[in-house]
XYZ file of C-alpha atoms in Angstrom:
444
model
C 11.727 -1.364 23.350
C 10.178 -1.856 26.775
C 6.658 -1.066 27.715
C 5.008 0.354 30.942
C 1.821 -1.764 30.785
C 0.144 0.893 33.077
C 0.557 3.479 30.245
C -2.677 3.483 28.224
C -0.738 4.248 24.975
C -2.799 5.079 21.929
C -6.473 4.695 22.813
C -8.408 2.260 20.656
C -10.897 4.921 19.759
C -8.152 6.555 17.944
C -7.233 3.384 15.924
C -10.995 2.914 15.179
C -10.958 6.378 13.342
C -7.889 5.266 11.293
C -9.066 5.294 7.670
C -6.021 3.194 6.636
C -7.223 0.311 8.728
C -10.585 0.283 7.133
C -9.057 0.537 3.569
C -6.662 -2.317 4.108
C -7.289 -5.088 1.530
C -8.346 -8.468 2.677
C -5.852 -11.276 3.000
C -6.739 -14.264 0.664
C -7.140 -17.248 2.861
C -9.094 -19.342 0.295
C -7.655 -22.718 -0.244
C -4.977 -22.449 2.600
C -4.499 -26.129 3.720
C -1.383 -25.807 5.938
C -0.452 -22.907 8.119
C 2.326 -22.472 10.672
C 2.161 -19.702 13.346
C 5.179 -18.550 15.036
C 4.790 -16.955 18.465
C 7.617 -15.519 20.594
C 5.722 -15.940 23.755
C 2.444 -17.719 24.839
C -0.499 -15.410 24.166
C 1.227 -13.673 21.035
C -0.577 -15.995 18.660
C -4.017 -15.243 20.346
C -3.508 -11.624 20.628
C -2.286 -11.025 16.977
C -3.858 -13.884 15.070
C -6.216 -15.849 17.280
C -9.338 -15.227 15.129
C -7.454 -15.956 11.921
C -6.151 -19.233 13.412
C -9.674 -20.275 14.418
C -11.009 -19.168 10.930
C -8.310 -21.335 9.326
C -9.042 -24.448 11.415
C -12.821 -24.008 10.813
C -12.144 -24.074 7.177
C -10.213 -27.413 7.443
C -6.590 -26.183 7.359
C -3.967 -27.978 9.293
C -2.695 -25.325 11.668
C 0.595 -25.605 13.710
C 1.593 -23.159 16.358
C 5.258 -22.827 17.384
C 6.114 -21.003 20.541
C 9.789 -19.844 20.886
C 9.712 -19.027 24.720
C 7.481 -19.682 27.614
C 7.515 -15.965 28.633
C 8.998 -16.858 32.065
C 10.295 -13.364 32.534
C 7.029 -11.505 32.197
C 6.828 -10.764 35.950
C 10.519 -10.195 37.003
C 9.670 -8.698 40.358
C 7.066 -11.465 41.269
C 7.390 -13.026 44.769
C 4.638 -15.495 43.887
C 6.345 -17.426 41.033
C 9.928 -17.984 40.133
C 10.653 -17.862 36.468
C 10.940 -21.635 36.011
C 7.456 -21.992 37.897
C 5.715 -19.322 35.748
C 7.060 -21.031 32.694
C 5.207 -24.259 33.486
C 2.068 -22.285 34.200
C 2.235 -20.561 30.929
C 2.903 -23.796 29.158
C -0.365 -25.115 30.438
C -2.232 -21.894 29.431
C -0.843 -22.068 26.054
C -2.074 -25.694 25.409
C -5.660 -24.793 26.637
C -5.750 -21.624 24.538
C -4.642 -23.449 21.399
C -7.126 -26.149 21.785
C -9.858 -23.494 22.142
C -8.668 -22.031 18.783
C -7.915 -25.257 16.825
C -9.464 -28.289 18.444
C -9.266 -30.601 21.495
C -6.310 -32.453 20.147
C -4.070 -29.477 19.230
C -0.660 -29.510 20.831
C 1.728 -26.396 20.603
C 5.368 -26.955 19.421
C 7.516 -25.513 22.229
C 11.115 -24.491 21.362
C 11.845 -23.699 25.141
C 14.317 -20.834 24.335
C 14.969 -18.058 26.890
C 12.458 -15.307 27.189
C 13.948 -11.933 26.314
C 17.199 -13.132 24.405
C 16.147 -14.877 21.180
C 18.772 -14.948 18.542
C 18.506 -15.684 14.821
C 21.193 -18.497 15.202
C 18.955 -20.337 17.709
C 15.874 -19.886 15.652
C 17.233 -20.621 12.144
C 17.013 -24.442 12.154
C 13.659 -24.945 13.867
C 12.010 -22.166 11.774
C 13.250 -23.814 8.705
C 11.903 -27.212 9.861
C 8.483 -25.996 10.543
C 8.243 -23.992 7.412
C 9.233 -27.100 5.388
C 6.225 -28.802 6.910
C 3.891 -26.018 5.843
C 5.481 -26.068 2.277
C 4.132 -29.559 1.760
C 0.585 -28.146 1.532
C -1.113 -27.120 -1.723
C -1.382 -23.575 -0.471
C 0.672 -22.879 2.571
C 0.691 -19.742 4.727
C 3.299 -18.614 7.429
C 2.342 -16.272 10.123
C 4.632 -14.672 12.794
C 5.208 -11.834 15.063
C 6.061 -8.581 13.156
C 9.733 -7.878 12.826
C 9.390 -4.214 13.742
C 6.943 -4.717 16.707
C 9.341 -3.158 19.275
C 10.004 -6.159 21.390
C 13.376 -7.834 20.887
C 11.820 -11.371 20.790
C 9.053 -10.353 18.362
C 11.546 -8.606 16.167
C 14.182 -11.392 15.927
C 11.517 -14.151 15.469
C 9.771 -12.227 12.767
C 12.944 -11.296 10.911
C 14.108 -14.933 11.042
C 10.843 -16.215 9.832
C 10.598 -13.661 6.982
C 14.023 -14.601 5.698
C 13.287 -18.302 5.859
C 9.905 -18.061 4.253
C 11.092 -15.568 1.622
C 13.954 -17.770 0.599
C 11.489 -20.709 -0.052
C 9.033 -18.463 -1.686
C 6.344 -19.346 0.841
C 3.730 -16.652 1.564
C 4.358 -14.999 4.879
C 2.326 -12.401 6.902
C 3.401 -10.916 10.261
C 1.060 -9.750 13.018
C 1.752 -6.705 15.130
C 1.086 -6.923 18.850
C 2.904 -3.972 20.486
C 2.389 -1.643 17.528
C -1.169 -0.929 18.758
C 0.281 0.256 22.202
C 3.263 2.325 21.119
C 2.243 3.358 17.551
C -0.187 5.889 16.185
C -2.184 5.927 12.971
C 0.333 8.266 11.361
C 3.187 5.635 12.155
C 1.156 2.709 10.498
C 3.204 0.338 8.553
C 2.664 0.090 4.891
C 1.426 -3.004 3.287
C -1.144 -3.972 5.797
C -3.726 -6.480 5.054
C -6.857 -7.480 7.071
C -8.708 -10.755 8.006
C -12.375 -10.077 8.900
C -13.591 -12.120 11.957
C -17.108 -13.155 12.369
C -18.824 -13.506 15.859
C -17.746 -17.149 16.156
C -14.053 -16.347 15.444
C -14.176 -13.416 17.942
C -15.709 -15.496 20.685
C -12.903 -18.125 20.216
C -10.409 -15.632 20.437
C -11.762 -14.220 23.676
C -12.245 -17.549 25.174
C -8.561 -18.468 24.212
C -7.257 -15.253 25.619
C -9.041 -16.005 28.856
C -6.793 -19.110 29.161
C -3.734 -16.862 29.483
C -4.689 -16.027 32.990
C -1.133 -14.982 34.042
C -1.309 -12.220 31.388
C -4.814 -11.005 31.576
C -5.184 -11.073 35.450
C -2.906 -10.193 38.339
C -0.963 -13.057 39.780
C -1.861 -11.963 43.184
C -2.397 -8.552 44.912
C 1.318 -8.380 45.901
C 3.778 -5.850 44.298
C 5.380 -7.235 41.298
C 2.265 -9.439 40.466
C 0.234 -6.679 38.557
C -1.742 -7.487 35.419
C 0.203 -7.122 32.275
C -2.540 -6.904 29.767
C -4.967 -4.454 31.053
C -8.263 -3.584 29.619
C -6.661 -0.577 27.699
C -4.352 -3.120 25.910
C -7.026 -5.837 25.309
C -9.267 -3.311 23.793
C -7.039 -3.300 20.687
C -7.690 -7.039 20.148
C -11.376 -6.974 20.304
C -11.786 -5.580 16.799
C -13.837 -7.335 14.140
C -10.645 -7.786 12.022
C -7.037 -8.686 12.549
C -4.118 -7.018 10.643
C -1.017 -8.270 9.221
C 2.003 -6.873 7.382
C 2.835 -8.784 4.271
C 6.484 -10.020 4.398
C 8.550 -9.551 1.180
C 9.543 -12.831 -0.462
C 13.113 -13.330 -1.623
C 13.058 -12.206 -5.253
C 15.993 -14.452 -6.439
C 14.369 -17.564 -4.887
C 10.920 -16.887 -6.290
C 11.975 -15.784 -9.800
C 14.540 -18.567 -10.314
C 11.706 -21.022 -9.390
C 9.243 -19.289 -11.807
C 11.690 -19.212 -14.617
C 12.753 -22.829 -14.014
C 9.144 -24.009 -14.259
C 8.439 -22.408 -17.552
C 10.708 -21.047 -20.295
C 8.574 -18.103 -20.848
C 6.530 -17.615 -17.640
C 5.040 -14.251 -18.608
C 4.299 -15.319 -22.352
C 6.330 -12.320 -23.425
C 6.798 -13.878 -26.836
C 3.395 -15.188 -27.458
C 0.803 -13.045 -25.525
C -0.909 -10.345 -27.475
C -1.209 -8.453 -24.248
C 2.456 -8.539 -23.656
C 3.418 -7.689 -27.228
C 1.056 -4.853 -27.494
C 1.961 -3.440 -24.146
C 5.590 -3.533 -25.150
C 4.857 -1.716 -28.353
C 2.725 0.914 -26.453
C 5.637 1.498 -24.169
C 8.164 1.908 -26.892
C 5.820 4.041 -28.927
C 5.240 6.466 -25.941
C 9.097 7.221 -25.311
C 9.414 10.861 -25.955
C 12.663 10.453 -27.959
C 13.646 8.073 -30.777
C 16.941 7.163 -29.203
C 18.671 7.076 -25.686
C 22.424 6.789 -25.146
C 22.382 5.114 -21.716
C 19.378 2.947 -20.578
C 18.707 1.174 -17.427
C 16.198 -1.730 -17.455
C 15.124 -2.967 -14.179
C 13.436 -6.390 -13.906
C 14.357 -7.430 -17.420
C 13.344 -11.119 -17.071
C 14.086 -13.062 -20.310
C 15.037 -9.809 -22.053
C 12.056 -9.106 -24.590
C 11.821 -5.516 -23.730
C 15.637 -5.160 -23.268
C 16.220 -6.275 -26.794
C 13.659 -3.724 -28.046
C 15.278 -1.032 -26.084
C 18.819 -2.015 -27.253
C 17.620 -1.099 -30.827
C 17.166 2.316 -29.788
C 20.148 2.889 -27.481
C 23.833 3.249 -27.373
C 24.041 0.981 -24.291
C 21.681 -0.842 -22.053
C 22.190 -2.202 -18.489
C 19.478 -4.871 -17.854
C 18.988 -6.151 -14.324
C 17.182 -9.085 -12.865
C 17.001 -10.935 -9.472
C 16.938 -14.426 -11.305
C 20.037 -15.997 -12.826
C 17.774 -18.335 -14.653
C 15.922 -15.441 -16.348
C 19.184 -13.765 -17.230
C 20.571 -16.873 -18.952
C 17.450 -16.739 -21.193
C 17.986 -12.992 -21.767
C 21.647 -13.764 -22.668
C 20.564 -16.321 -25.236
C 17.989 -13.955 -26.826
C 20.510 -11.150 -27.109
C 23.099 -13.412 -28.736
C 20.466 -14.762 -31.222
C 19.521 -11.073 -32.167
C 23.204 -10.077 -32.402
C 22.772 -7.314 -29.740
C 26.077 -6.733 -28.250
C 25.369 -3.302 -26.487
C 23.636 -4.920 -23.482
C 25.185 -5.565 -20.066
C 23.273 -8.189 -17.906
C 23.525 -7.758 -14.191
C 22.297 -10.140 -11.450
C 20.901 -7.920 -8.543
C 18.253 -7.910 -5.895
C 17.065 -4.401 -5.645
C 17.416 -1.969 -4.087
C 20.024 -3.798 -1.910
C 22.466 -4.549 -4.828
C 22.180 -1.004 -6.475
C 25.389 0.052 -8.156
C 26.565 3.596 -8.012
C 27.837 3.334 -11.647
C 24.350 3.245 -12.815
C 24.141 7.084 -12.492
C 23.846 9.340 -15.606
C 20.983 7.508 -17.475
C 18.961 8.976 -20.201
C 16.305 6.432 -19.615
C 15.338 4.174 -16.508
C 12.620 1.600 -17.190
C 10.780 -0.168 -14.360
C 8.244 -2.466 -16.039
C 6.281 -4.904 -14.089
C 8.687 -5.091 -11.123
C 7.964 -2.271 -8.646
C 5.356 -4.431 -6.785
C 7.907 -6.916 -6.007
C 9.333 -4.640 -3.415
C 8.278 -3.976 0.117
C 6.883 -0.327 0.443
C 10.240 0.694 2.127
C 12.190 -0.963 -0.711
C 10.084 0.625 -3.352
C 10.509 4.055 -1.754
C 14.349 3.535 -1.735
C 14.472 2.117 -5.193
C 12.344 4.892 -6.720
C 14.697 7.363 -5.063
C 17.627 5.789 -6.550
C 16.144 5.737 -9.939
C 15.433 9.381 -9.829
C 18.884 10.133 -8.683
C 20.335 8.183 -11.756
C 18.603 10.153 -14.238
C 20.389 12.881 -16.179
C 18.592 16.364 -16.048
C 16.915 15.628 -19.353
C 16.386 11.876 -18.721
C 12.991 9.891 -18.560
C 11.740 7.409 -15.917
C 9.263 4.854 -17.324
C 6.816 2.938 -14.939
C 4.498 0.403 -16.472
C 2.499 -2.050 -14.334
C -0.422 -4.448 -14.113
C -3.677 -2.697 -12.723
C -5.170 -5.613 -11.151
C -4.445 -7.048 -7.519
C -0.978 -8.716 -7.179
C -1.325 -11.790 -4.951
C 1.287 -12.448 -2.116
C 3.348 -9.283 -2.694
C 3.082 -6.050 -0.539
C 2.228 -3.685 -3.248
C -0.114 -3.273 -6.262
C 0.705 -1.333 -9.445
C -1.502 1.574 -8.053
C 0.835 1.746 -5.128
C 3.855 1.907 -7.229
C 2.619 4.684 -9.436
C 1.092 6.668 -6.528
C 4.555 6.842 -4.875
C 6.048 8.238 -8.048
C 3.350 10.894 -8.469
C 4.085 12.077 -4.843
C 7.711 12.813 -5.689
C 8.192 16.713 -5.954
C 11.273 16.330 -8.210
C 9.363 14.391 -10.865
C 6.805 15.728 -13.286
C 4.681 13.388 -15.549
C 5.230 13.971 -19.339
C 3.226 10.855 -20.688
C 0.242 9.001 -19.181
C -1.535 5.916 -20.490
C -4.043 3.988 -18.689
C -6.345 1.129 -19.764
C -8.005 -1.789 -18.190
C -5.056 -4.082 -17.597
C -1.918 -1.716 -17.403
C -0.915 1.698 -16.485
C 2.014 3.495 -18.125
C 3.528 6.755 -16.918
C 6.793 8.564 -18.099
C 8.246 11.201 -15.858
C 10.967 13.751 -16.289
C 12.773 15.769 -13.636
C 11.591 19.228 -12.485
C 14.250 21.648 -13.487
C 16.234 22.907 -10.572
C 15.385 26.622 -11.168
C 11.642 25.999 -11.069
C 9.720 26.611 -7.864
């Protein structure tokens, strides 16, 4: 997507009235000791995350900024600077801006790739190297341009960083830049979080942005040297908060690690909460027996085994091979042979032969999807139900750290589905259980 920087786009006043921005939960920065910020061009880091970078540095975090290109093609029609000359100016601007945000000794890491033509192949190795550095911290954080920002370099960098961080299970958030120009409040991405900025952070951000002279002022009064970031664009970055989209970690990598670290990471066999919640779910099922059951996010198989005693056949799915090995051992010990265990990352690995189910159970796994993934997965669950089937959702009611959704988001999406009607509802302090059936086709 290309932009006419003279176009005012969506006015900041319209964004200021956007309730979703005001309601966005706060990103937890407590204890972050290493952070790496990936910018496609000099100034991305300041526009999208300058206040957050300054706040982290003030709190004592070691902050590294990686800049993929020097933005040498920002003024293709300039007669004042050739691209290689503009690149060197922007390099100096980047150093000055970063030292304003982080400290006098800060030095950016330049990849010196070509502006406007980033590829995942070019980025994969350096991105992995810098994320590995961040991972050595006790509580690392990765920040990057947003992978749906509408600029090819922003999108490619964001996508590469999200995949690399997700595979290592490192928390990753992405900052939109051009969204505020081309987007509208009705096109706001789901999973937004915010970082409030105090006056000190906002002042540092403004001072850093002033160092990017080639972007915030005209290069000259000649044609082709016009200002790129006019006041109508900069207004979006004067807010008292910065906003990020939470990237979705790789479920296989994260949950293999979780189940390797502990044989029973959720204490499903010993916790009274887990045992009681399982009994409540089973007690709320509208029928004593179901012929074909689909259990999504089965982990070590405690609920799967209980479902198998009331089913003809169960397909149990999890993203972790380590968890599935534990589930297989449990089922063998309890002599339950009517369960098929499947490794799958959902919704990408959904199988069409899972259709025609009497019961689909999604317990404590919906929030491990991105909003888009959960929307797709829920649709597939609904389509897999027989006309008289039931869909069970059961989720923790408290905030879920480092994932895009909470339990409330998961259940809210289901309640919005016109083809579903709720037949059972149980809510208490720690978890919510809802069971849905399909609305008959002949009902209005």
